[in-house]
Short mmCIF file of C-alpha atoms (C1' of nucleotides) in Angstrom, two decimals:
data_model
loop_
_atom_site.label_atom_id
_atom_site.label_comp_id
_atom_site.label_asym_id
_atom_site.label_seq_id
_atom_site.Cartn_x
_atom_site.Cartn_y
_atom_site.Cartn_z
CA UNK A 1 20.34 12.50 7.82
CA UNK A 2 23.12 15.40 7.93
CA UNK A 3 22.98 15.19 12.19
CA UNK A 4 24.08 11.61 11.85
CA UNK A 5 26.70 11.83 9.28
CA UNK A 6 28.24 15.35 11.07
CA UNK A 7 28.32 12.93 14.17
CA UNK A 8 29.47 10.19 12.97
CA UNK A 9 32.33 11.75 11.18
CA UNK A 10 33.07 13.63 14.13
CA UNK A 11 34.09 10.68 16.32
CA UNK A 12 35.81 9.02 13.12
CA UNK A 13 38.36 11.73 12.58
CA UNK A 14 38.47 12.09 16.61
CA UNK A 15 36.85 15.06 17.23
CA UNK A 16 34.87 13.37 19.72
CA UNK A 17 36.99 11.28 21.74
CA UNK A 18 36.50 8.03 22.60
CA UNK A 19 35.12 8.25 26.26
CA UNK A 20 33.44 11.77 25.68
CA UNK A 21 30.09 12.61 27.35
CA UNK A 22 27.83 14.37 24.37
CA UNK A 23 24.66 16.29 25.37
CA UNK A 24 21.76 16.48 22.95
CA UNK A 25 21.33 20.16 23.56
CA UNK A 26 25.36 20.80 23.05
CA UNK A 27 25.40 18.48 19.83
CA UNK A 28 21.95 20.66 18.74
CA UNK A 29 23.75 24.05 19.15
CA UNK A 30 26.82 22.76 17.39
CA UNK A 31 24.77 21.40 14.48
CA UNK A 32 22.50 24.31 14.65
CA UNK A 33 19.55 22.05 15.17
CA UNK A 34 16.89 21.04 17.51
CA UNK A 35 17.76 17.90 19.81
CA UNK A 36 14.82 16.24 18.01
CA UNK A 37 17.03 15.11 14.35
CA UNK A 38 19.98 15.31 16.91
CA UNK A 39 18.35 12.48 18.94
CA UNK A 40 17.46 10.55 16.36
CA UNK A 41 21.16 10.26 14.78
CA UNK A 42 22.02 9.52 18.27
CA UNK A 43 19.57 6.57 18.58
CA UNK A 44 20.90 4.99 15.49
CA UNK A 45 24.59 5.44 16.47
CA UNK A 46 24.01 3.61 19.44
CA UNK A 47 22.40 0.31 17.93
CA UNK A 48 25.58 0.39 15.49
CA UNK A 49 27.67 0.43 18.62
CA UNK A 50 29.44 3.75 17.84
CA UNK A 51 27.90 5.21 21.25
CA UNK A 52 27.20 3.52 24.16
CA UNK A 53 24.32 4.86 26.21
CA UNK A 54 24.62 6.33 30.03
CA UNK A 55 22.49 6.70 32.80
CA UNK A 56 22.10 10.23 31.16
CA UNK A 57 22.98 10.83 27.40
CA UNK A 58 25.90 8.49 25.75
CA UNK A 59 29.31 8.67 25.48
CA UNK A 60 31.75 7.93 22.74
CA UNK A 61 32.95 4.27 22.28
CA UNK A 62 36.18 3.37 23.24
CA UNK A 63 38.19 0.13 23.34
CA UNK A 64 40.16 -1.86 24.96
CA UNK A 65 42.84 -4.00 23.72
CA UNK A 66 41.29 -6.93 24.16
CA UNK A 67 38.13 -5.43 22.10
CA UNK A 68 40.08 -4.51 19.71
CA UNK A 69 41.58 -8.31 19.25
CA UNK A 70 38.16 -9.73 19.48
CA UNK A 71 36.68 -7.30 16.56
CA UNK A 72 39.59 -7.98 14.86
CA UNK A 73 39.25 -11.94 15.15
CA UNK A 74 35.40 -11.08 13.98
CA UNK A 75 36.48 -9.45 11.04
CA UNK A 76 38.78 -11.87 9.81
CA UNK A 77 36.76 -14.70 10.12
CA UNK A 78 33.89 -12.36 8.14
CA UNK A 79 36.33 -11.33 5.56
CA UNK A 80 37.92 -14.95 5.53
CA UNK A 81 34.91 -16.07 4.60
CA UNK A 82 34.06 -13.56 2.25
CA UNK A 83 36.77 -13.92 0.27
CA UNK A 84 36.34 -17.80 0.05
CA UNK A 85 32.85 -17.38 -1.36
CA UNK A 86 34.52 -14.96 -3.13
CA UNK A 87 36.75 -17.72 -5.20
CA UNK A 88 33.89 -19.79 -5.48
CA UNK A 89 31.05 -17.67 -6.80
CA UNK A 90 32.94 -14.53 -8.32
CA UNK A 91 32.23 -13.42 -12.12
CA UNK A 92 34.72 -12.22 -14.39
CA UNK A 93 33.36 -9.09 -14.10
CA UNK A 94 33.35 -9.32 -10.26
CA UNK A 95 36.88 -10.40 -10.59
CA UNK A 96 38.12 -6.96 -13.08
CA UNK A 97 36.52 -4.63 -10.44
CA UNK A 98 38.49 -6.35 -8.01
CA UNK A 99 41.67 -5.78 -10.38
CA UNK A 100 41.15 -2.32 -11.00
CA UNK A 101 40.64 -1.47 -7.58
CA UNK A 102 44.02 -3.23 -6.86
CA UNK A 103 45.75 -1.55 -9.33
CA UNK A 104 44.56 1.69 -8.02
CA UNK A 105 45.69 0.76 -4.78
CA UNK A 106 48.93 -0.09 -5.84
CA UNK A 107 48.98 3.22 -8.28
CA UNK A 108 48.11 5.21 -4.22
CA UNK A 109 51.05 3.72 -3.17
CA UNK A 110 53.83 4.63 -5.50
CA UNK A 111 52.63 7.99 -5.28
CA UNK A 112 52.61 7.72 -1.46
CA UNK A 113 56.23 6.50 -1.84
CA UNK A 114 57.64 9.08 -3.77
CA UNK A 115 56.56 11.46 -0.89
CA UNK A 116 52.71 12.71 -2.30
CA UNK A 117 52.07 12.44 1.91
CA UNK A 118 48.46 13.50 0.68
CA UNK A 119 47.51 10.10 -1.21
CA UNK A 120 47.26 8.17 2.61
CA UNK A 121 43.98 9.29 2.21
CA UNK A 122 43.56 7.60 -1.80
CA UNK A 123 44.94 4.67 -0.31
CA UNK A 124 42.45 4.06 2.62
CA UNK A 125 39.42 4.66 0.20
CA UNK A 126 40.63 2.04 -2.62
CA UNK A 127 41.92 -0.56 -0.13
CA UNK A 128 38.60 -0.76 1.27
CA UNK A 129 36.93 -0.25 -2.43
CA UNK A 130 39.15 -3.77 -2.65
CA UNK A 131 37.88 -5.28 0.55
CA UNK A 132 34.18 -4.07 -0.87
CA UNK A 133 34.73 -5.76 -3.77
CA UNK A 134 36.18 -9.30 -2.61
CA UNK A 135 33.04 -9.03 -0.28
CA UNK A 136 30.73 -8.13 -2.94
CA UNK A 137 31.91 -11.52 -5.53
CA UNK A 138 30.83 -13.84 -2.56
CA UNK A 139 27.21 -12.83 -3.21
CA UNK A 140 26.06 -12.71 0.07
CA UNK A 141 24.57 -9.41 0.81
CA UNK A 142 24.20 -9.69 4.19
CA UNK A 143 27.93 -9.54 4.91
CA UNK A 144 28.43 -6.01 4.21
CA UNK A 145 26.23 -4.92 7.63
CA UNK A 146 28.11 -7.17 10.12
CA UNK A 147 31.92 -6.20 7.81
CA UNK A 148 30.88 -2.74 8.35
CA UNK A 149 30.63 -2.72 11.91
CA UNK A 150 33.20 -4.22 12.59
CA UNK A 151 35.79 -2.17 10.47
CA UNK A 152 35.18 0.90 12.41
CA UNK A 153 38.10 -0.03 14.75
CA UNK A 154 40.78 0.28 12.29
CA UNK A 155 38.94 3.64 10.71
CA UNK A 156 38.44 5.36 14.43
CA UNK A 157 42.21 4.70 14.78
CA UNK A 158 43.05 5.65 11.37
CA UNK A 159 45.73 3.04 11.46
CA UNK A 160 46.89 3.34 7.84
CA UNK A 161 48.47 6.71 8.83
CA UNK A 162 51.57 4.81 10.58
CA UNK A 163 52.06 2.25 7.68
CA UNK A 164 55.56 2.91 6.90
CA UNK A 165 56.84 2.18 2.82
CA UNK A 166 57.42 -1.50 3.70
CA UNK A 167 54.75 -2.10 5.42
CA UNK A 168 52.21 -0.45 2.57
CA UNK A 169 54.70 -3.02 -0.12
CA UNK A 170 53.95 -5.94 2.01
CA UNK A 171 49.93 -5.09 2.03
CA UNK A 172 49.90 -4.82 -1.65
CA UNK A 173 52.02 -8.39 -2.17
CA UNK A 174 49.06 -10.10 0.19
CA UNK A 175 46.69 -8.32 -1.69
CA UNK A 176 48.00 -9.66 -5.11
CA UNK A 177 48.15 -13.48 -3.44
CA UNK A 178 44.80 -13.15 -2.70
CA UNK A 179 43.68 -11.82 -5.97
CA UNK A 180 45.34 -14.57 -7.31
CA UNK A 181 43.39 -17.44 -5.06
CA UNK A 182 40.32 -16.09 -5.91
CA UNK A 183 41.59 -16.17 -9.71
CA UNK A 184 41.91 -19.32 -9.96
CA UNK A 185 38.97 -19.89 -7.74
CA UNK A 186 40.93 -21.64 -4.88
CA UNK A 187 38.48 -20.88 -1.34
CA UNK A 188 40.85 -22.18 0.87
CA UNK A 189 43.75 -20.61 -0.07
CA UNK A 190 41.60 -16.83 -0.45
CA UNK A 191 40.03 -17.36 3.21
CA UNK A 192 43.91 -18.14 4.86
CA UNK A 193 45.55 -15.33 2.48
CA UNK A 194 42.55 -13.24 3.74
CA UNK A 195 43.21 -14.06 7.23
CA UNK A 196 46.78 -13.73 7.01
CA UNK A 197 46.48 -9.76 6.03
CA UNK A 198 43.82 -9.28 8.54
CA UNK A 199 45.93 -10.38 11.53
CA UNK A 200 48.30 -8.62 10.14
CA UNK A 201 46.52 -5.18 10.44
CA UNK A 202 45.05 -6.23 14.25
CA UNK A 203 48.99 -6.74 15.18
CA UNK A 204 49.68 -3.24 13.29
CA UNK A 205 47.35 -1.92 15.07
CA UNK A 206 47.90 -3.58 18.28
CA UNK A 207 52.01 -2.55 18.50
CA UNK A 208 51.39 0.84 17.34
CA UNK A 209 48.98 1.35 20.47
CA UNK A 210 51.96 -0.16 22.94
CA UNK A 211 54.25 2.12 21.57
CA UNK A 212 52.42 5.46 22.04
CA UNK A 213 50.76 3.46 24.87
CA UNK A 214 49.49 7.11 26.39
CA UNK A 215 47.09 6.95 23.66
CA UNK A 216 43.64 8.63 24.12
CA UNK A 217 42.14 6.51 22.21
CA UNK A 218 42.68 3.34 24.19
CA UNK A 219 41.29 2.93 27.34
CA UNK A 220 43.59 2.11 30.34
CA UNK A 221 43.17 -0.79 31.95
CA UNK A 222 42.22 -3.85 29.80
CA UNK A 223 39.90 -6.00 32.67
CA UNK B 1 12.15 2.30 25.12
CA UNK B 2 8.80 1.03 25.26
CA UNK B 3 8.09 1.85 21.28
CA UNK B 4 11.06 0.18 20.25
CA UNK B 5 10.09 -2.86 22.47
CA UNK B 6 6.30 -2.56 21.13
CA UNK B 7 7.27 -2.52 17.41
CA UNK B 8 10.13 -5.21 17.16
CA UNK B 9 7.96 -7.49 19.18
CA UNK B 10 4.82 -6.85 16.75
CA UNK B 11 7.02 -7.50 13.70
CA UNK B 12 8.26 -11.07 15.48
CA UNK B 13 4.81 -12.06 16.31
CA UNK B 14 3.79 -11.34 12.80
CA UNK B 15 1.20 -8.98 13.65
CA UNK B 16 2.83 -6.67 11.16
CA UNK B 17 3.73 -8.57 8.06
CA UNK B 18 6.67 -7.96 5.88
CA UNK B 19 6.26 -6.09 3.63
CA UNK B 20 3.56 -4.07 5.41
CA UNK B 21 4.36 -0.19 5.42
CA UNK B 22 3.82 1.51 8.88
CA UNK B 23 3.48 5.39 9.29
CA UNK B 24 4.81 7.21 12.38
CA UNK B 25 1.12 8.73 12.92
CA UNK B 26 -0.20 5.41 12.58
CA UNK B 27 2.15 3.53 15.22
CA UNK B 28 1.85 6.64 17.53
CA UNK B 29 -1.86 5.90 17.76
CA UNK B 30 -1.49 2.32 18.34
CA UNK B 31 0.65 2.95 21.24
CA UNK B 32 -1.00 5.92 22.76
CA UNK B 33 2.48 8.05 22.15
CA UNK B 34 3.70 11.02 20.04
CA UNK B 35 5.75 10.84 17.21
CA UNK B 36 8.55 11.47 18.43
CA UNK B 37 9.35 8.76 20.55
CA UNK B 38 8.06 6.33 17.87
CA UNK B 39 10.55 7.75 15.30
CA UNK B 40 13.27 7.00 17.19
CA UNK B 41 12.23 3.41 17.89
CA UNK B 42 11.94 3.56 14.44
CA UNK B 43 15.41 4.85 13.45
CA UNK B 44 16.86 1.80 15.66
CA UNK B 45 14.83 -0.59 13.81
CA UNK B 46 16.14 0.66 10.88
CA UNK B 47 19.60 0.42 11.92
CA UNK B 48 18.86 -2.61 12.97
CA UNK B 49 17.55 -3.76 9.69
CA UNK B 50 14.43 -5.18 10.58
CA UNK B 51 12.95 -2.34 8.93
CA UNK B 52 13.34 -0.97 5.54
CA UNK B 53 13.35 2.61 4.13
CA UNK B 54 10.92 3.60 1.96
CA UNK B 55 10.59 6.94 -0.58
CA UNK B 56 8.16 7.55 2.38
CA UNK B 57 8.06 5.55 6.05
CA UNK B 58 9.41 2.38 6.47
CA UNK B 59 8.26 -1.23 5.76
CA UNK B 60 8.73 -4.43 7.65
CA UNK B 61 11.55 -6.46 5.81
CA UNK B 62 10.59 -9.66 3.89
CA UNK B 63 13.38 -12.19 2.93
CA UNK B 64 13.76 -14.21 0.07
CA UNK B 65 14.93 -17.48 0.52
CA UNK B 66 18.17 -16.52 -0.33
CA UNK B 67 18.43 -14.23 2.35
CA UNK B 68 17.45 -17.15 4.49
CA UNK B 69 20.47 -19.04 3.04
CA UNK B 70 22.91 -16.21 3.18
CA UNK B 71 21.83 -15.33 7.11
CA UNK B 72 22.13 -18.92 8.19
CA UNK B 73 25.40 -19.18 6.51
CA UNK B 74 26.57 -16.60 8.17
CA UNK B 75 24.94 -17.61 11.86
CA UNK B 76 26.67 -20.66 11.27
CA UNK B 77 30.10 -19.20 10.61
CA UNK B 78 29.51 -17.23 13.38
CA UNK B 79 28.19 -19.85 15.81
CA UNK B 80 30.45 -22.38 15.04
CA UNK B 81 33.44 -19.76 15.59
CA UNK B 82 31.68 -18.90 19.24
CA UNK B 83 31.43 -22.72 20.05
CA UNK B 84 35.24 -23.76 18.46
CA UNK B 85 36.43 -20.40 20.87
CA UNK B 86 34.43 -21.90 24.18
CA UNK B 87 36.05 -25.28 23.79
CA UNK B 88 39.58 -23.46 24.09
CA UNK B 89 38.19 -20.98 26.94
CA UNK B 90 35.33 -22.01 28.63
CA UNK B 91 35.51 -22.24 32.66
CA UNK B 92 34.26 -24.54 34.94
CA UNK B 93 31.32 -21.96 36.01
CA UNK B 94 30.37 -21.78 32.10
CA UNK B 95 30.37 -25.66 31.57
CA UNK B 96 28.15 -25.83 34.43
CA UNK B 97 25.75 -23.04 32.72
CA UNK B 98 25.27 -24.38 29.25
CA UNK B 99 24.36 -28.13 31.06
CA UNK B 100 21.83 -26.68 33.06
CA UNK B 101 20.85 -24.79 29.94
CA UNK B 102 20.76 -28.42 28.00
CA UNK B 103 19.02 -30.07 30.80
CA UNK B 104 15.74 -27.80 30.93
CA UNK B 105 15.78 -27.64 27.13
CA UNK B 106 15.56 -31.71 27.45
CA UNK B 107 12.97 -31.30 30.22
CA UNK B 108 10.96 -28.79 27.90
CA UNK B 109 10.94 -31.50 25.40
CA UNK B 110 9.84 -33.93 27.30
CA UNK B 111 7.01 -31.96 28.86
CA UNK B 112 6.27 -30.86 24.93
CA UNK B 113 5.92 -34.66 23.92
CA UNK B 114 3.82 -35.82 26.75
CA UNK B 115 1.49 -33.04 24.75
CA UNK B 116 1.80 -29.77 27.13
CA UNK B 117 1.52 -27.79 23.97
CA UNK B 118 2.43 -24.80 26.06
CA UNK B 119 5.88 -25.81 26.37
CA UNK B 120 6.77 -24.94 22.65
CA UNK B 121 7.31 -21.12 24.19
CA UNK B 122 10.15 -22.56 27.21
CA UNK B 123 11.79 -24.36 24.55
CA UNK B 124 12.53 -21.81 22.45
CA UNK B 125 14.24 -19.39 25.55
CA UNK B 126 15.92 -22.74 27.29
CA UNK B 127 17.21 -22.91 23.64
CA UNK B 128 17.87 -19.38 23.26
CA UNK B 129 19.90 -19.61 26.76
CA UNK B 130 22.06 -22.63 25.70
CA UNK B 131 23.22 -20.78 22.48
CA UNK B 132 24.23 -17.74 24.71
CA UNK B 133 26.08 -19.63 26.86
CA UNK B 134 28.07 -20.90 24.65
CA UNK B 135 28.90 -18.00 23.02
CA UNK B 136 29.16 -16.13 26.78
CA UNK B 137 32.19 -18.94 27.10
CA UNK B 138 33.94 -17.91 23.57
CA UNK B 139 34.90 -15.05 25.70
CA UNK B 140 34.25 -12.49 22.81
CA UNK B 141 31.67 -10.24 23.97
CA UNK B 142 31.43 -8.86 20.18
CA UNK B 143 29.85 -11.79 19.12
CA UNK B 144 26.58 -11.17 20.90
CA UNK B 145 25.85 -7.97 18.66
CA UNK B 146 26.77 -9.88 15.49
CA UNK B 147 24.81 -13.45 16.48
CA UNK B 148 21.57 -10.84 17.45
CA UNK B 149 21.22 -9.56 14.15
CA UNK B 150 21.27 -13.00 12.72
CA UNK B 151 19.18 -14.75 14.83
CA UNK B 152 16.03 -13.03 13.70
CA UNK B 153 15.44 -14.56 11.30
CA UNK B 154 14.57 -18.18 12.89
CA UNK B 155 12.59 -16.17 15.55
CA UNK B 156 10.57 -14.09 12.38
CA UNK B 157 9.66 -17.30 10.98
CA UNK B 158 8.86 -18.92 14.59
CA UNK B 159 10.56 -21.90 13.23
CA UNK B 160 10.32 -23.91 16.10
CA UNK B 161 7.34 -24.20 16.19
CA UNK B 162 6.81 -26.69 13.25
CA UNK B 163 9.57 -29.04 14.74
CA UNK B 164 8.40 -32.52 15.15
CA UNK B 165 9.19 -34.51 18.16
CA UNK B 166 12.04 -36.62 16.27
CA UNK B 167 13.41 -33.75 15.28
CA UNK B 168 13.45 -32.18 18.57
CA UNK B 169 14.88 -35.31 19.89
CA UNK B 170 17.63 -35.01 17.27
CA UNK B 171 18.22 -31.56 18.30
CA UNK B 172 19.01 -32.35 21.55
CA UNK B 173 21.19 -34.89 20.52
CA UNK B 174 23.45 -32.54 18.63
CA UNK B 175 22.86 -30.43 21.47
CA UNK B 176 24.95 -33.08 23.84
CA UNK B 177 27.87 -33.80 21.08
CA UNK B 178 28.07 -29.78 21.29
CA UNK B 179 28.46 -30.24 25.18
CA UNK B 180 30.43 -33.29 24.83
CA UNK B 181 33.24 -31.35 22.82
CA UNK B 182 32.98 -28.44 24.71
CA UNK B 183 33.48 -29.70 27.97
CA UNK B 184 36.69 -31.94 26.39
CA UNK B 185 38.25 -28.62 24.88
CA UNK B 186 38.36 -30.27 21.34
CA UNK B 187 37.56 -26.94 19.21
CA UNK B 188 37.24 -28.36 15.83
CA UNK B 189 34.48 -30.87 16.95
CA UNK B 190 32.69 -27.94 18.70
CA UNK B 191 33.00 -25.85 15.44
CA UNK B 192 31.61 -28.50 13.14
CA UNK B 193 29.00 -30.09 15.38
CA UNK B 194 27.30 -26.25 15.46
CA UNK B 195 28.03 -25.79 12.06
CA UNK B 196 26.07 -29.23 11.69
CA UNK B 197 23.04 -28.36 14.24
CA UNK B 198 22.40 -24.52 12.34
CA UNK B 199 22.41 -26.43 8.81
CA UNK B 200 19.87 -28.47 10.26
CA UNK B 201 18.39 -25.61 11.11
CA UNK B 202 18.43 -24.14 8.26
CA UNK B 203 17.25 -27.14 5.90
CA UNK B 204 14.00 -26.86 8.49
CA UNK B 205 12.97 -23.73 7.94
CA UNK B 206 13.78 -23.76 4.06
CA UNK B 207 12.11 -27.32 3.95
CA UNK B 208 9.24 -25.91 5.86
CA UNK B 209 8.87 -22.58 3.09
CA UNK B 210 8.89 -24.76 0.43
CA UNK B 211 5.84 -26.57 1.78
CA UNK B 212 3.39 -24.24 2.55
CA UNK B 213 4.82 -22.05 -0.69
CA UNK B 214 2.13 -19.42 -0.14
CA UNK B 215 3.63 -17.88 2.99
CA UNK B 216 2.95 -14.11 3.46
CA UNK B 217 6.23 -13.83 5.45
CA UNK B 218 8.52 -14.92 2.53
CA UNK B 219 8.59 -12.61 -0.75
CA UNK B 220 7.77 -13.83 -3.89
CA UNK B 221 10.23 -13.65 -5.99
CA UNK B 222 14.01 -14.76 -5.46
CA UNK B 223 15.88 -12.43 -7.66
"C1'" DG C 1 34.52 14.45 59.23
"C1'" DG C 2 31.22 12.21 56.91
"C1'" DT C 3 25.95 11.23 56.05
"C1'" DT C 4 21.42 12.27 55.30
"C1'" DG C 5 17.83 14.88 53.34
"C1'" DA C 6 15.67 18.97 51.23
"C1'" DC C 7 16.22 21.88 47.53
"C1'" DT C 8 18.11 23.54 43.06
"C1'" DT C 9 19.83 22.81 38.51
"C1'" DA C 10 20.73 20.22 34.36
"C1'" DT C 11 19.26 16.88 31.11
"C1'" DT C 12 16.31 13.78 29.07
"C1'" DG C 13 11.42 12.06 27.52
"C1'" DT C 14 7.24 13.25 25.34
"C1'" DA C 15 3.74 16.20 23.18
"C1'" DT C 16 2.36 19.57 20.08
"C1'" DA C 17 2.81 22.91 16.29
"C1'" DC C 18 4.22 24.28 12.09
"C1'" DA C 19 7.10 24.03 7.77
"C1'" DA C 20 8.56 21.23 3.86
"C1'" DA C 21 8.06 17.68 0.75
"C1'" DA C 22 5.77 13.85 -1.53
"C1'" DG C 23 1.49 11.94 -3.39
"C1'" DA C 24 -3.12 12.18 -4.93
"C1'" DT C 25 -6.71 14.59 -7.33
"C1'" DT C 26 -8.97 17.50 -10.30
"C1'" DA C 27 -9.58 20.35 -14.33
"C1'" DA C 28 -8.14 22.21 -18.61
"C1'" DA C 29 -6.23 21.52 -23.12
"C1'" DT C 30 -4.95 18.99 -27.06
"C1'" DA D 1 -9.17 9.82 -23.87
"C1'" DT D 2 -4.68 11.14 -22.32
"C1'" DT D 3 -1.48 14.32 -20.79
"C1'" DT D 4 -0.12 18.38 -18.06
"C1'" DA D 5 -0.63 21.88 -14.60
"C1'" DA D 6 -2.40 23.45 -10.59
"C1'" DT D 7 -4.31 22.50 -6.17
"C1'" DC D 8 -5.31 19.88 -2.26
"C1'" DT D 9 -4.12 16.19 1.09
"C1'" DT D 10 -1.15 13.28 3.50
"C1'" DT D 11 3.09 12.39 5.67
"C1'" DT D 12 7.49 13.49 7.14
"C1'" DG D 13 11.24 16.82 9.18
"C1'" DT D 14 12.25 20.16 12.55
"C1'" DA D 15 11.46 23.38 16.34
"C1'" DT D 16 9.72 24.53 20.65
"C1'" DA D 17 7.45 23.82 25.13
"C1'" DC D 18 6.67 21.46 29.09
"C1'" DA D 19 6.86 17.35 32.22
"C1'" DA D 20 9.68 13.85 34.45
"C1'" DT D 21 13.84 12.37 36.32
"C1'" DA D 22 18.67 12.24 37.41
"C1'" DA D 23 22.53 14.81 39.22
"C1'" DG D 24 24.51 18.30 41.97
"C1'" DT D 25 24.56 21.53 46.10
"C1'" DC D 26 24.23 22.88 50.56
"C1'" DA D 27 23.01 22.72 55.33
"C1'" DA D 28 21.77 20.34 59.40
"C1'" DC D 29 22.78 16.47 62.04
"C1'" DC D 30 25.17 12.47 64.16
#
DNA sequence: GGTTGACTTATTGTATACAAAAGATTAAAT
DNA sequence: ATTTAATCTTTTGTATACAATAAGTCAACC
């Protein structure tokens, strides 16, 4: 499915904005395809929720700030809960992949630190490698489809990019706690550490957008 | 979308099994319709995960009783979060909607036990409709997308319709302790009195596998 | 000035045709 | 008899054509 990954990625790194009308037969000419694959990437992007249909065609997501609270309340309860099951049901090898991809993370950040601007990107993939792999040791599969639709808000508004140095340190220390509930295979204390970060992120998230408030991304008026 | 409607309500009625592979020239006969229009109902089906890629076409997803366990575990996280949320923010209006709900699901009951087999079809919407409204009254409209994918399971399995009459009675008892802490805003009683009635739930259908063993809707094997 | 209605244009929905790829089948060779 | 290669058949992927419908335009009318 190229159409669907070209599209997708288009309105990840914001090529599409958020509130943008696309026509099949403009998407087909940019792809250099027929509407038919072009329709068919669109079909799927709307049951994921990426685009929301119109009277004619769709147009590209956007939220508002109260969305953006309420997927971020989803997600931490899904990722709470995750990483509970996590401490209860998680392997030794489960709990090494979830140590290596911490250490990586933490390895992303130093460099960041010492001014490699370029690693923001290593850090976004191995934090969520982490996330994957707390999610993975609670061996329930079916988490992964409802995490990854609802982690698309942070991605579409790339909020790692305005982590500042303490902010990244501060990740990384939650990170370790809850590496170290799931460890010692404590649930409680993994799903509250969990939640802790998430919030966290949604508030990130949320103050950055009142700051730049003029932001494209957001729609104006939250109902 | 008249394919999309066609196929997903084949697949719930069990007219296609799981496990059964459908071709696009095949379902495009069935319906009288091109291709094309059945490939996209198709592709949403797919996103949807009702159906499953093959090498070649798609097949209708089976689930293992694990996956039974791991959806209702997460329908129950997500339920009882949607209940604990309408005790803090339901309205007047909404209380008013989920006891009407309640009080034609106990009518549909009734008519079921005084032997109007008929009936079994209003329960399941009147029960349908008191869900929703409670998780209308959590005031998260992203909880609708997540609860949709995880209800389809019960409805796959038309589990209802091997409910007794006690156990209807009881869940319409757990049905008013629901209400009950709802309409006195106590959150954690709402929480764990859904998390209680899905269990229930769950236990049924799982209970009910077990029995007749040889069920063509459940796969084999539990890896 | 603003509304209504006929007409034009743009855009989507569906059908059909053909190209590409996967699977099945047959025949030859060891 | 089993494996391999070549060929045929089925099924999917994409393009194009046309029909159906929504949106936009303009002029006549109140």
């Amino acid at each position: 499915m190229y159409a669907y990954e070209f599209i997708k990625d288009a309105i990840i790194q914001g090529k599409y904005e958020p509130g943008m009308r696309l026509a099949e037969e403009t998407l087909a000419k940019e792809l250099n395809l027929s509407r038919t694959p072009v329709r068919e990437a669109i079909k799927q992007l709307e049951a994921e929720g990426l685009l929301v249909p119109l009277k004619r065609g769709v147009s590209v997501r956007h939220f508002t700030k109260d969305d953006i609270r309420q997927i971020y309340d989803l997600r931490t309860l899904l990722e709470g809960y995750g990483a509970s099951q996590a401490a209860i049901n998680r392997t030794d090898d489960d709990l090494k992949r979830m140590e290596t991809a911490n250490q990586l993370y933490e390895k992303a950040i130093t460099q960041y630190i010492e001014s490699d601007m370029d690693s923001i990107k290593e850090i976004v993939d191995v934090n969520q490698e982490f996330h994957n792999s707390i999610v993975a040791a609670s061996k329930n599969a079916h988490i992964f489809f409802h995490i990854s639709k609802v982690v698309v808000v942070p991605v579409v508004f790339r909020s790692f990019y305005w982590y500042n140095h303490f902010q990244l340190q501060q990740s990384l220390e939650v990170h370790k706690i809850i590496l170290q509930a799931i460890k010692n295979k404590e649930p409680e204390r993994a799903r509250i550490a969990m939640h802790e970060h998430i919030f966290q992120g949604r508030d990130h998230v949320l103050r950055h957008l009142e700051e730049i408030k003029n932001s494209h991304l957001l729609k104006e008026e939250d109902s």
